């Protein structure tokens, strides 16, 4: 028999119909539901499930009676961490059929751990403002609905299997009217996307991504068809390492995402107009390749094994830095010397046991620490002279008293304590006397 409240670590105790609380920044609660648990899925059976966010809000955490009849707002693939993000927990179970909820046969969207909180707050705090971007999935044969006008002129058009040449040509003509739209080849579950030669039909394309093509994509040569003023490019991991040399034809590239691609990685040193760079599952001996990127403002290093960060203060003029699950990384001292840094996000760095002295990070206004199990001493945060907001997510090894160094900091305006239970979170909030962090930090904008 399952005991509630439940903070799941795996899907072992998840059952369709269970519901969980989604604490929001204004003190109210949203509600999530477990729709399906596929323990026999090829990957992720122990940690991923099909989740729903309800169109429900309450002043108190959800109960079986309170959520009766509430419709579904969004459905997605989620990791069990989604439940406890921000202090949520499974509180009970209610049959889906009692509310007329039917799990969909297939779900294409994948949520980050903070999606439920962000979506609930968008719905119930922000009031679901008009979207600023568009998303659509296309396939052959193209329909009028797939080619409807884009209301915002921005967003993503995605396909997961190769279209016919005629449909690619028609889609390329549609893109001619929308230079801010991105084309994304994603999935190729039928292994039909083996190369990027279809890009010959997109002579005006400025933004392109090829993701989740592990078993099928064998070459990036088709990128030669794109204009040299390409602005954004994403290349996901593939079984065969692809030659990045073709990237040299895009000297004006501003945004680049690479996952697991290391063949001729040195080409990125020549992309001197880069503004935002993400390297995932890529190991470099140090950061010397990035030194020519004088205009770089955002850097994400995720997975991989780049352990020597001593050159960080000399990389571009960083405003945003994210370090996530880097194997063997123990020392983040260099972060403290980045005077331009505005936002710092450290996540799941298991061997990092100390934060750096941040008095040299004179522009740092927000710090987010997530699942940093080796950190217990938060006193270095108090050395950041401009610190305005701190988010502690899934830091359940900390106690409310560990946040004492943050009390009374002159510029600190908000703290989100994610200490693993509502009781601890409430105690930390009472200690600090500050509201929760309620708005995203737009690191690209200067402080108001």
mmCIF file with all atom_site columns, C-alpha atoms in Angstrom, residues 116-329:
data_model
loop_
_atom_site.group_PDB
_atom_site.id
_atom_site.type_symbol
_atom_site.label_atom_id
_atom_site.label_alt_id
_atom_site.label_comp_id
_atom_site.label_asym_id
_atom_site.label_entity_id
_atom_site.label_seq_id
_atom_site.pdbx_PDB_ins_code
_atom_site.Cartn_x
_atom_site.Cartn_y
_atom_site.Cartn_z
_atom_site.occupancy
_atom_site.B_iso_or_equiv
_atom_site.pdbx_formal_charge
_atom_site.auth_seq_id
_atom_site.auth_comp_id
_atom_site.auth_asym_id
_atom_site.auth_atom_id
_atom_site.pdbx_PDB_model_num
ATOM 1   C CA . UNK A 1 116 ? 5.120  21.768 -14.514 1.00 0.00 ? 116 UNK A CA 1
ATOM 2   C CA . UNK A 1 117 ? 5.840  24.743 -12.263 1.00 0.00 ? 117 UNK A CA 1
ATOM 3   C CA . UNK A 1 118 ? 6.536  27.019 -15.233 1.00 0.00 ? 118 UNK A CA 1
ATOM 4   C CA . UNK A 1 119 ? 3.363  25.940 -17.069 1.00 0.00 ? 119 UNK A CA 1
ATOM 5   C CA . UNK A 1 120 ? 1.144  26.276 -14.001 1.00 0.00 ? 120 UNK A CA 1
ATOM 6   C CA . UNK A 1 121 ? 2.510  29.738 -13.256 1.00 0.00 ? 121 UNK A CA 1
ATOM 7   C CA . UNK A 1 122 ? 2.082  30.776 -16.876 1.00 0.00 ? 122 UNK A CA 1
ATOM 8   C CA . UNK A 1 123 ? -1.549 29.659 -16.742 1.00 0.00 ? 123 UNK A CA 1
ATOM 9   C CA . UNK A 1 124 ? -2.605 30.891 -13.329 1.00 0.00 ? 124 UNK A CA 1
ATOM 10  C CA . UNK A 1 125 ? -0.243 33.774 -12.514 1.00 0.00 ? 125 UNK A CA 1
ATOM 11  C CA . UNK A 1 126 ? 0.576  35.231 -15.918 1.00 0.00 ? 126 UNK A CA 1
ATOM 12  C CA . UNK A 1 127 ? -2.895 34.457 -17.267 1.00 0.00 ? 127 UNK A CA 1
ATOM 13  C CA . UNK A 1 128 ? -1.709 32.555 -20.334 1.00 0.00 ? 128 UNK A CA 1
ATOM 14  C CA . UNK A 1 129 ? -0.453 35.550 -22.311 1.00 0.00 ? 129 UNK A CA 1
ATOM 15  C CA . UNK A 1 130 ? -0.536 35.315 -26.061 1.00 0.00 ? 130 UNK A CA 1
ATOM 16  C CA . UNK A 1 131 ? 2.261  33.059 -27.355 1.00 0.00 ? 131 UNK A CA 1
ATOM 17  C CA . UNK A 1 132 ? 5.330  34.720 -28.777 1.00 0.00 ? 132 UNK A CA 1
ATOM 18  C CA . UNK A 1 133 ? 6.260  31.710 -30.906 1.00 0.00 ? 133 UNK A CA 1
ATOM 19  C CA . UNK A 1 134 ? 4.636  28.953 -32.921 1.00 0.00 ? 134 UNK A CA 1
ATOM 20  C CA . UNK A 1 135 ? 5.224  25.191 -33.040 1.00 0.00 ? 135 UNK A CA 1
ATOM 21  C CA . UNK A 1 136 ? 3.961  22.763 -35.633 1.00 0.00 ? 136 UNK A CA 1
ATOM 22  C CA . UNK A 1 137 ? 4.696  19.194 -36.681 1.00 0.00 ? 137 UNK A CA 1
ATOM 23  C CA . UNK A 1 138 ? 4.655  18.504 -40.401 1.00 0.00 ? 138 UNK A CA 1
ATOM 24  C CA . UNK A 1 139 ? 4.730  15.355 -42.525 1.00 0.00 ? 139 UNK A CA 1
ATOM 25  C CA . UNK A 1 140 ? 3.983  14.201 -46.055 1.00 0.00 ? 140 UNK A CA 1
ATOM 26  C CA . UNK A 1 141 ? 1.534  14.865 -47.513 1.00 0.00 ? 141 UNK A CA 1
ATOM 27  C CA . UNK A 1 142 ? 1.526  18.488 -46.370 1.00 0.00 ? 142 UNK A CA 1
ATOM 28  C CA . UNK A 1 143 ? -1.889 19.902 -45.546 1.00 0.00 ? 143 UNK A CA 1
ATOM 29  C CA . UNK A 1 144 ? -3.306 23.417 -45.539 1.00 0.00 ? 144 UNK A CA 1
ATOM 30  C CA . UNK A 1 145 ? -3.281 23.301 -41.738 1.00 0.00 ? 145 UNK A CA 1
ATOM 31  C CA . UNK A 1 146 ? 0.445  22.513 -41.684 1.00 0.00 ? 146 UNK A CA 1
ATOM 32  C CA . UNK A 1 147 ? 1.089  25.441 -44.020 1.00 0.00 ? 147 UNK A CA 1
ATOM 33  C CA . UNK A 1 148 ? -1.233 27.907 -42.297 1.00 0.00 ? 148 UNK A CA 1
ATOM 34  C CA . UNK A 1 149 ? 0.256  31.359 -41.711 1.00 0.00 ? 149 UNK A CA 1
ATOM 35  C CA . UNK A 1 150 ? 2.499  31.691 -38.642 1.00 0.00 ? 150 UNK A CA 1
ATOM 36  C CA . UNK A 1 151 ? 0.763  34.201 -36.321 1.00 0.00 ? 151 UNK A CA 1
ATOM 37  C CA . UNK A 1 152 ? 3.975  35.293 -34.597 1.00 0.00 ? 152 UNK A CA 1
ATOM 38  C CA . UNK A 1 153 ? 6.479  34.716 -37.397 1.00 0.00 ? 153 UNK A CA 1
ATOM 39  C CA . UNK A 1 154 ? 8.712  32.929 -34.893 1.00 0.00 ? 154 UNK A CA 1
ATOM 40  C CA . UNK A 1 155 ? 8.935  29.349 -33.640 1.00 0.00 ? 155 UNK A CA 1
ATOM 41  C CA . UNK A 1 156 ? 9.733  25.834 -34.852 1.00 0.00 ? 156 UNK A CA 1
ATOM 42  C CA . UNK A 1 157 ? 8.549  23.662 -37.709 1.00 0.00 ? 157 UNK A CA 1
ATOM 43  C CA . UNK A 1 158 ? 9.497  20.056 -36.981 1.00 0.00 ? 158 UNK A CA 1
ATOM 44  C CA . UNK A 1 159 ? 9.411  16.782 -38.899 1.00 0.00 ? 159 UNK A CA 1
ATOM 45  C CA . UNK A 1 160 ? 10.422 13.286 -37.783 1.00 0.00 ? 160 UNK A CA 1
ATOM 46  C CA . UNK A 1 161 ? 10.607 11.515 -41.141 1.00 0.00 ? 161 UNK A CA 1
ATOM 47  C CA . UNK A 1 162 ? 11.746 12.532 -44.583 1.00 0.00 ? 162 UNK A CA 1
ATOM 48  C CA . UNK A 1 163 ? 9.214  14.453 -46.643 1.00 0.00 ? 163 UNK A CA 1
ATOM 49  C CA . UNK A 1 164 ? 8.871  14.065 -50.392 1.00 0.00 ? 164 UNK A CA 1
ATOM 50  C CA . UNK A 1 165 ? 10.947 16.419 -52.522 1.00 0.00 ? 165 UNK A CA 1
ATOM 51  C CA . UNK A 1 166 ? 7.789  18.202 -53.661 1.00 0.00 ? 166 UNK A CA 1
ATOM 52  C CA . UNK A 1 167 ? 6.728  18.751 -50.047 1.00 0.00 ? 167 UNK A CA 1
ATOM 53  C CA . UNK A 1 168 ? 10.197 19.930 -49.051 1.00 0.00 ? 168 UNK A CA 1
ATOM 54  C CA . UNK A 1 169 ? 10.102 22.389 -51.960 1.00 0.00 ? 169 UNK A CA 1
ATOM 55  C CA . UNK A 1 170 ? 6.684  23.677 -50.899 1.00 0.00 ? 170 UNK A CA 1
ATOM 56  C CA . UNK A 1 171 ? 7.794  23.978 -47.269 1.00 0.00 ? 171 UNK A CA 1
ATOM 57  C CA . UNK A 1 172 ? 10.938 25.828 -48.349 1.00 0.00 ? 172 UNK A CA 1
ATOM 58  C CA . UNK A 1 173 ? 8.805  28.363 -50.219 1.00 0.00 ? 173 UNK A CA 1
ATOM 59  C CA . UNK A 1 174 ? 6.670  28.832 -47.068 1.00 0.00 ? 174 UNK A CA 1
ATOM 60  C CA . UNK A 1 175 ? 9.825  29.505 -45.026 1.00 0.00 ? 175 UNK A CA 1
ATOM 61  C CA . UNK A 1 176 ? 10.717 32.321 -47.404 1.00 0.00 ? 176 UNK A CA 1
ATOM 62  C CA . UNK A 1 177 ? 8.124  34.503 -45.665 1.00 0.00 ? 177 UNK A CA 1
ATOM 63  C CA . UNK A 1 178 ? 9.338  33.653 -42.146 1.00 0.00 ? 178 UNK A CA 1
ATOM 64  C CA . UNK A 1 179 ? 13.066 34.314 -41.675 1.00 0.00 ? 179 UNK A CA 1
ATOM 65  C CA . UNK A 1 180 ? 12.743 33.969 -37.881 1.00 0.00 ? 180 UNK A CA 1
ATOM 66  C CA . UNK A 1 181 ? 11.288 30.441 -38.000 1.00 0.00 ? 181 UNK A CA 1
ATOM 67  C CA . UNK A 1 182 ? 13.459 27.394 -37.251 1.00 0.00 ? 182 UNK A CA 1
ATOM 68  C CA . UNK A 1 183 ? 13.384 24.109 -39.141 1.00 0.00 ? 183 UNK A CA 1
ATOM 69  C CA . UNK A 1 184 ? 14.028 21.044 -36.994 1.00 0.00 ? 184 UNK A CA 1
ATOM 70  C CA . UNK A 1 185 ? 14.652 17.467 -38.115 1.00 0.00 ? 185 UNK A CA 1
ATOM 71  C CA . UNK A 1 186 ? 13.878 15.387 -35.048 1.00 0.00 ? 186 UNK A CA 1
ATOM 72  C CA . UNK A 1 187 ? 13.580 11.664 -34.396 1.00 0.00 ? 187 UNK A CA 1
ATOM 73  C CA . UNK A 1 188 ? 13.721 9.817  -37.730 1.00 0.00 ? 188 UNK A CA 1
ATOM 74  C CA . UNK A 1 189 ? 12.258 6.764  -36.059 1.00 0.00 ? 189 UNK A CA 1
ATOM 75  C CA . UNK A 1 190 ? 11.811 5.192  -39.487 1.00 0.00 ? 190 UNK A CA 1
ATOM 76  C CA . UNK A 1 191 ? 15.532 5.913  -40.252 1.00 0.00 ? 191 UNK A CA 1
ATOM 77  C CA . UNK A 1 192 ? 14.594 7.942  -43.336 1.00 0.00 ? 192 UNK A CA 1
ATOM 78  C CA . UNK A 1 193 ? 16.662 11.024 -42.421 1.00 0.00 ? 193 UNK A CA 1
ATOM 79  C CA . UNK A 1 194 ? 20.154 9.806  -43.278 1.00 0.00 ? 194 UNK A CA 1
ATOM 80  C CA . UNK A 1 195 ? 21.584 13.064 -44.605 1.00 0.00 ? 195 UNK A CA 1
ATOM 81  C CA . UNK A 1 196 ? 20.737 16.747 -44.856 1.00 0.00 ? 196 UNK A CA 1
ATOM 82  C CA . UNK A 1 197 ? 20.511 17.054 -48.636 1.00 0.00 ? 197 UNK A CA 1
ATOM 83  C CA . UNK A 1 198 ? 16.878 18.212 -48.286 1.00 0.00 ? 198 UNK A CA 1
ATOM 84  C CA . UNK A 1 199 ? 18.294 21.551 -47.179 1.00 0.00 ? 199 UNK A CA 1
ATOM 85  C CA . UNK A 1 200 ? 18.750 22.433 -50.854 1.00 0.00 ? 200 UNK A CA 1
ATOM 86  C CA . UNK A 1 201 ? 15.067 23.358 -50.770 1.00 0.00 ? 201 UNK A CA 1
ATOM 87  C CA . UNK A 1 202 ? 15.615 25.960 -48.013 1.00 0.00 ? 202 UNK A CA 1
ATOM 88  C CA . UNK A 1 203 ? 17.859 28.667 -49.480 1.00 0.00 ? 203 UNK A CA 1
ATOM 89  C CA . UNK A 1 204 ? 16.579 31.348 -47.086 1.00 0.00 ? 204 UNK A CA 1
ATOM 90  C CA . UNK A 1 205 ? 16.737 29.320 -43.855 1.00 0.00 ? 205 UNK A CA 1
ATOM 91  C CA . UNK A 1 206 ? 18.478 31.100 -40.970 1.00 0.00 ? 206 UNK A CA 1
ATOM 92  C CA . UNK A 1 207 ? 17.837 28.617 -38.136 1.00 0.00 ? 207 UNK A CA 1
ATOM 93  C CA . UNK A 1 208 ? 18.193 24.817 -38.295 1.00 0.00 ? 208 UNK A CA 1
ATOM 94  C CA . UNK A 1 209 ? 18.513 21.919 -35.864 1.00 0.00 ? 209 UNK A CA 1
ATOM 95  C CA . UNK A 1 210 ? 19.041 18.176 -36.323 1.00 0.00 ? 210 UNK A CA 1
ATOM 96  C CA . UNK A 1 211 ? 18.259 16.318 -33.076 1.00 0.00 ? 211 UNK A CA 1
ATOM 97  C CA . UNK A 1 212 ? 17.624 12.758 -31.891 1.00 0.00 ? 212 UNK A CA 1
ATOM 98  C CA . UNK A 1 213 ? 18.909 11.261 -35.139 1.00 0.00 ? 213 UNK A CA 1
ATOM 99  C CA . UNK A 1 214 ? 21.289 8.854  -33.394 1.00 0.00 ? 214 UNK A CA 1
ATOM 100 C CA . UNK A 1 215 ? 20.758 5.804  -35.603 1.00 0.00 ? 215 UNK A CA 1
ATOM 101 C CA . UNK A 1 216 ? 20.150 7.491  -38.934 1.00 0.00 ? 216 UNK A CA 1
ATOM 102 C CA . UNK A 1 217 ? 22.133 10.680 -39.632 1.00 0.00 ? 217 UNK A CA 1
ATOM 103 C CA . UNK A 1 218 ? 25.525 9.931  -41.196 1.00 0.00 ? 218 UNK A CA 1
ATOM 104 C CA . UNK A 1 219 ? 26.655 13.259 -42.656 1.00 0.00 ? 219 UNK A CA 1
ATOM 105 C CA . UNK A 1 220 ? 26.434 17.020 -42.194 1.00 0.00 ? 220 UNK A CA 1
ATOM 106 C CA . UNK A 1 221 ? 27.524 17.754 -45.764 1.00 0.00 ? 221 UNK A CA 1
ATOM 107 C CA . UNK A 1 222 ? 24.011 18.974 -46.627 1.00 0.00 ? 222 UNK A CA 1
ATOM 108 C CA . UNK A 1 223 ? 24.623 22.046 -44.501 1.00 0.00 ? 223 UNK A CA 1
ATOM 109 C CA . UNK A 1 224 ? 26.511 23.437 -47.506 1.00 0.00 ? 224 UNK A CA 1
ATOM 110 C CA . UNK A 1 225 ? 23.113 24.296 -49.033 1.00 0.00 ? 225 UNK A CA 1
ATOM 111 C CA . UNK A 1 226 ? 22.290 26.794 -46.286 1.00 0.00 ? 226 UNK A CA 1
ATOM 112 C CA . UNK A 1 227 ? 23.147 30.486 -46.667 1.00 0.00 ? 227 UNK A CA 1
ATOM 113 C CA . UNK A 1 228 ? 26.430 31.637 -45.188 1.00 0.00 ? 228 UNK A CA 1
ATOM 114 C CA . UNK A 1 229 ? 24.569 34.068 -42.920 1.00 0.00 ? 229 UNK A CA 1
ATOM 115 C CA . UNK A 1 230 ? 22.989 31.201 -40.962 1.00 0.00 ? 230 UNK A CA 1
ATOM 116 C CA . UNK A 1 231 ? 22.345 32.441 -37.422 1.00 0.00 ? 231 UNK A CA 1
ATOM 117 C CA . UNK A 1 232 ? 21.392 29.372 -35.363 1.00 0.00 ? 232 UNK A CA 1
ATOM 118 C CA . UNK A 1 233 ? 22.430 25.719 -35.614 1.00 0.00 ? 233 UNK A CA 1
ATOM 119 C CA . UNK A 1 234 ? 21.899 22.661 -33.445 1.00 0.00 ? 234 UNK A CA 1
ATOM 120 C CA . UNK A 1 235 ? 23.424 19.213 -34.037 1.00 0.00 ? 235 UNK A CA 1
ATOM 121 C CA . UNK A 1 236 ? 22.512 16.351 -31.721 1.00 0.00 ? 236 UNK A CA 1
ATOM 122 C CA . UNK A 1 237 ? 24.424 13.178 -30.933 1.00 0.00 ? 237 UNK A CA 1
ATOM 123 C CA . UNK A 1 238 ? 24.825 10.467 -33.556 1.00 0.00 ? 238 UNK A CA 1
ATOM 124 C CA . UNK A 1 239 ? 26.261 6.959  -33.516 1.00 0.00 ? 239 UNK A CA 1
ATOM 125 C CA . UNK A 1 240 ? 28.929 7.966  -36.039 1.00 0.00 ? 240 UNK A CA 1
ATOM 126 C CA . UNK A 1 241 ? 30.836 11.155 -35.232 1.00 0.00 ? 241 UNK A CA 1
ATOM 127 C CA . UNK A 1 242 ? 30.072 13.721 -37.943 1.00 0.00 ? 242 UNK A CA 1
ATOM 128 C CA . UNK A 1 243 ? 32.579 16.071 -39.542 1.00 0.00 ? 243 UNK A CA 1
ATOM 129 C CA . UNK A 1 244 ? 32.038 19.596 -38.192 1.00 0.00 ? 244 UNK A CA 1
ATOM 130 C CA . UNK A 1 245 ? 34.343 21.134 -40.791 1.00 0.00 ? 245 UNK A CA 1
ATOM 131 C CA . UNK A 1 246 ? 31.374 22.382 -42.825 1.00 0.00 ? 246 UNK A CA 1
ATOM 132 C CA . UNK A 1 247 ? 30.536 24.808 -39.989 1.00 0.00 ? 247 UNK A CA 1
ATOM 133 C CA . UNK A 1 248 ? 33.373 27.033 -41.164 1.00 0.00 ? 248 UNK A CA 1
ATOM 134 C CA . UNK A 1 249 ? 31.076 28.348 -43.903 1.00 0.00 ? 249 UNK A CA 1
ATOM 135 C CA . UNK A 1 250 ? 28.908 30.105 -41.293 1.00 0.00 ? 250 UNK A CA 1
ATOM 136 C CA . UNK A 1 251 ? 31.060 32.970 -39.961 1.00 0.00 ? 251 UNK A CA 1
ATOM 137 C CA . UNK A 1 252 ? 27.994 34.875 -38.731 1.00 0.00 ? 252 UNK A CA 1
ATOM 138 C CA . UNK A 1 253 ? 26.632 32.040 -36.588 1.00 0.00 ? 253 UNK A CA 1
ATOM 139 C CA . UNK A 1 254 ? 25.270 33.430 -33.315 1.00 0.00 ? 254 UNK A CA 1
ATOM 140 C CA . UNK A 1 255 ? 23.816 30.370 -31.561 1.00 0.00 ? 255 UNK A CA 1
ATOM 141 C CA . UNK A 1 256 ? 25.306 26.865 -31.593 1.00 0.00 ? 256 UNK A CA 1
ATOM 142 C CA . UNK A 1 257 ? 24.331 23.616 -29.860 1.00 0.00 ? 257 UNK A CA 1
ATOM 143 C CA . UNK A 1 258 ? 26.540 20.533 -30.256 1.00 0.00 ? 258 UNK A CA 1
ATOM 144 C CA . UNK A 1 259 ? 25.999 17.168 -28.574 1.00 0.00 ? 259 UNK A CA 1
ATOM 145 C CA . UNK A 1 260 ? 28.641 14.480 -28.724 1.00 0.00 ? 260 UNK A CA 1
ATOM 146 C CA . UNK A 1 261 ? 30.193 15.846 -31.927 1.00 0.00 ? 261 UNK A CA 1
ATOM 147 C CA . UNK A 1 262 ? 33.977 16.155 -31.631 1.00 0.00 ? 262 UNK A CA 1
ATOM 148 C CA . UNK A 1 263 ? 35.336 15.519 -35.143 1.00 0.00 ? 263 UNK A CA 1
ATOM 149 C CA . UNK A 1 264 ? 37.103 18.761 -36.099 1.00 0.00 ? 264 UNK A CA 1
ATOM 150 C CA . UNK A 1 265 ? 35.674 20.471 -33.021 1.00 0.00 ? 265 UNK A CA 1
ATOM 151 C CA . UNK A 1 266 ? 38.398 23.074 -33.443 1.00 0.00 ? 266 UNK A CA 1
ATOM 152 C CA . UNK A 1 267 ? 36.217 24.710 -36.103 1.00 0.00 ? 267 UNK A CA 1
ATOM 153 C CA . UNK A 1 268 ? 34.311 26.515 -33.343 1.00 0.00 ? 268 UNK A CA 1
ATOM 154 C CA . UNK A 1 269 ? 37.368 28.696 -32.681 1.00 0.00 ? 269 UNK A CA 1
ATOM 155 C CA . UNK A 1 270 ? 36.688 30.368 -36.016 1.00 0.00 ? 270 UNK A CA 1
ATOM 156 C CA . UNK A 1 271 ? 33.026 31.142 -35.258 1.00 0.00 ? 271 UNK A CA 1
ATOM 157 C CA . UNK A 1 272 ? 33.943 34.434 -33.674 1.00 0.00 ? 272 UNK A CA 1
ATOM 158 C CA . UNK A 1 273 ? 30.432 35.909 -33.820 1.00 0.00 ? 273 UNK A CA 1
ATOM 159 C CA . UNK A 1 274 ? 29.010 33.278 -31.461 1.00 0.00 ? 274 UNK A CA 1
ATOM 160 C CA . UNK A 1 275 ? 26.819 34.756 -28.752 1.00 0.00 ? 275 UNK A CA 1
ATOM 161 C CA . UNK A 1 276 ? 25.384 31.569 -27.200 1.00 0.00 ? 276 UNK A CA 1
ATOM 162 C CA . UNK A 1 277 ? 27.175 28.186 -27.121 1.00 0.00 ? 277 UNK A CA 1
ATOM 163 C CA . UNK A 1 278 ? 26.084 24.861 -25.646 1.00 0.00 ? 278 UNK A CA 1
ATOM 164 C CA . UNK A 1 279 ? 28.409 21.852 -25.624 1.00 0.00 ? 279 UNK A CA 1
ATOM 165 C CA . UNK A 1 280 ? 26.828 18.637 -24.371 1.00 0.00 ? 280 UNK A CA 1
ATOM 166 C CA . UNK A 1 281 ? 28.605 15.292 -23.941 1.00 0.00 ? 281 UNK A CA 1
ATOM 167 C CA . UNK A 1 282 ? 31.808 16.834 -25.286 1.00 0.00 ? 282 UNK A CA 1
ATOM 168 C CA . UNK A 1 283 ? 35.132 16.661 -23.458 1.00 0.00 ? 283 UNK A CA 1
ATOM 169 C CA . UNK A 1 284 ? 37.899 19.222 -23.961 1.00 0.00 ? 284 UNK A CA 1
ATOM 170 C CA . UNK A 1 285 ? 41.221 19.223 -22.084 1.00 0.00 ? 285 UNK A CA 1
ATOM 171 C CA . UNK A 1 286 ? 40.620 22.894 -21.254 1.00 0.00 ? 286 UNK A CA 1
ATOM 172 C CA . UNK A 1 287 ? 38.737 25.887 -22.670 1.00 0.00 ? 287 UNK A CA 1
ATOM 173 C CA . UNK A 1 288 ? 41.450 27.193 -24.991 1.00 0.00 ? 288 UNK A CA 1
ATOM 174 C CA . UNK A 1 289 ? 39.275 26.519 -28.077 1.00 0.00 ? 289 UNK A CA 1
ATOM 175 C CA . UNK A 1 290 ? 36.840 29.131 -26.818 1.00 0.00 ? 290 UNK A CA 1
ATOM 176 C CA . UNK A 1 291 ? 39.301 31.975 -26.256 1.00 0.00 ? 291 UNK A CA 1
ATOM 177 C CA . UNK A 1 292 ? 38.793 33.507 -29.757 1.00 0.00 ? 292 UNK A CA 1
ATOM 178 C CA . UNK A 1 293 ? 35.033 33.864 -29.087 1.00 0.00 ? 293 UNK A CA 1
ATOM 179 C CA . UNK A 1 294 ? 35.252 37.436 -27.827 1.00 0.00 ? 294 UNK A CA 1
ATOM 180 C CA . UNK A 1 295 ? 31.517 38.081 -28.243 1.00 0.00 ? 295 UNK A CA 1
ATOM 181 C CA . UNK A 1 296 ? 30.332 35.019 -26.315 1.00 0.00 ? 296 UNK A CA 1
ATOM 182 C CA . UNK A 1 297 ? 27.735 35.895 -23.680 1.00 0.00 ? 297 UNK A CA 1
ATOM 183 C CA . UNK A 1 298 ? 26.181 32.528 -22.778 1.00 0.00 ? 298 UNK A CA 1
ATOM 184 C CA . UNK A 1 299 ? 27.995 29.217 -22.223 1.00 0.00 ? 299 UNK A CA 1
ATOM 185 C CA . UNK A 1 300 ? 26.490 25.851 -21.265 1.00 0.00 ? 300 UNK A CA 1
ATOM 186 C CA . UNK A 1 301 ? 28.770 22.888 -20.545 1.00 0.00 ? 301 UNK A CA 1
ATOM 187 C CA . UNK A 1 302 ? 26.689 19.762 -19.988 1.00 0.00 ? 302 UNK A CA 1
ATOM 188 C CA . UNK A 1 303 ? 27.920 16.227 -19.376 1.00 0.00 ? 303 UNK A CA 1
ATOM 189 C CA . UNK A 1 304 ? 31.298 15.515 -20.934 1.00 0.00 ? 304 UNK A CA 1
ATOM 190 C CA . UNK A 1 305 ? 34.472 15.668 -18.886 1.00 0.00 ? 305 UNK A CA 1
ATOM 191 C CA . UNK A 1 306 ? 35.940 19.154 -19.239 1.00 0.00 ? 306 UNK A CA 1
ATOM 192 C CA . UNK A 1 307 ? 37.465 19.517 -15.784 1.00 0.00 ? 307 UNK A CA 1
ATOM 193 C CA . UNK A 1 308 ? 39.907 22.399 -16.265 1.00 0.00 ? 308 UNK A CA 1
ATOM 194 C CA . UNK A 1 309 ? 37.927 25.645 -16.115 1.00 0.00 ? 309 UNK A CA 1
ATOM 195 C CA . UNK A 1 310 ? 40.820 27.972 -15.325 1.00 0.00 ? 310 UNK A CA 1
ATOM 196 C CA . UNK A 1 311 ? 40.397 29.906 -18.596 1.00 0.00 ? 311 UNK A CA 1
ATOM 197 C CA . UNK A 1 312 ? 36.723 30.724 -17.958 1.00 0.00 ? 312 UNK A CA 1
ATOM 198 C CA . UNK A 1 313 ? 37.345 34.380 -17.007 1.00 0.00 ? 313 UNK A CA 1
ATOM 199 C CA . UNK A 1 314 ? 39.030 34.874 -20.404 1.00 0.00 ? 314 UNK A CA 1
ATOM 200 C CA . UNK A 1 315 ? 36.212 33.324 -22.464 1.00 0.00 ? 315 UNK A CA 1
ATOM 201 C CA . UNK A 1 316 ? 34.142 36.061 -24.130 1.00 0.00 ? 316 UNK A CA 1
ATOM 202 C CA . UNK A 1 317 ? 32.273 38.365 -21.777 1.00 0.00 ? 317 UNK A CA 1
ATOM 203 C CA . UNK A 1 318 ? 29.985 35.830 -20.132 1.00 0.00 ? 318 UNK A CA 1
ATOM 204 C CA . UNK A 1 319 ? 26.629 36.916 -18.764 1.00 0.00 ? 319 UNK A CA 1
ATOM 205 C CA . UNK A 1 320 ? 25.204 33.400 -18.306 1.00 0.00 ? 320 UNK A CA 1
ATOM 206 C CA . UNK A 1 321 ? 27.028 30.221 -17.295 1.00 0.00 ? 321 UNK A CA 1
ATOM 207 C CA . UNK A 1 322 ? 25.535 26.759 -16.823 1.00 0.00 ? 322 UNK A CA 1
ATOM 208 C CA . UNK A 1 323 ? 27.557 23.748 -15.691 1.00 0.00 ? 323 UNK A CA 1
ATOM 209 C CA . UNK A 1 324 ? 25.642 20.461 -15.570 1.00 0.00 ? 324 UNK A CA 1
ATOM 210 C CA . UNK A 1 325 ? 26.750 16.965 -14.624 1.00 0.00 ? 325 UNK A CA 1
ATOM 211 C CA . UNK A 1 326 ? 30.355 17.292 -15.772 1.00 0.00 ? 326 UNK A CA 1
ATOM 212 C CA . UNK A 1 327 ? 32.167 14.077 -14.914 1.00 0.00 ? 327 UNK A CA 1
ATOM 213 C CA . UNK A 1 328 ? 35.078 14.490 -12.523 1.00 0.00 ? 328 UNK A CA 1
ATOM 214 C CA . UNK A 1 329 ? 34.731 18.254 -12.119 1.00 0.00 ? 329 UNK A CA 1
#
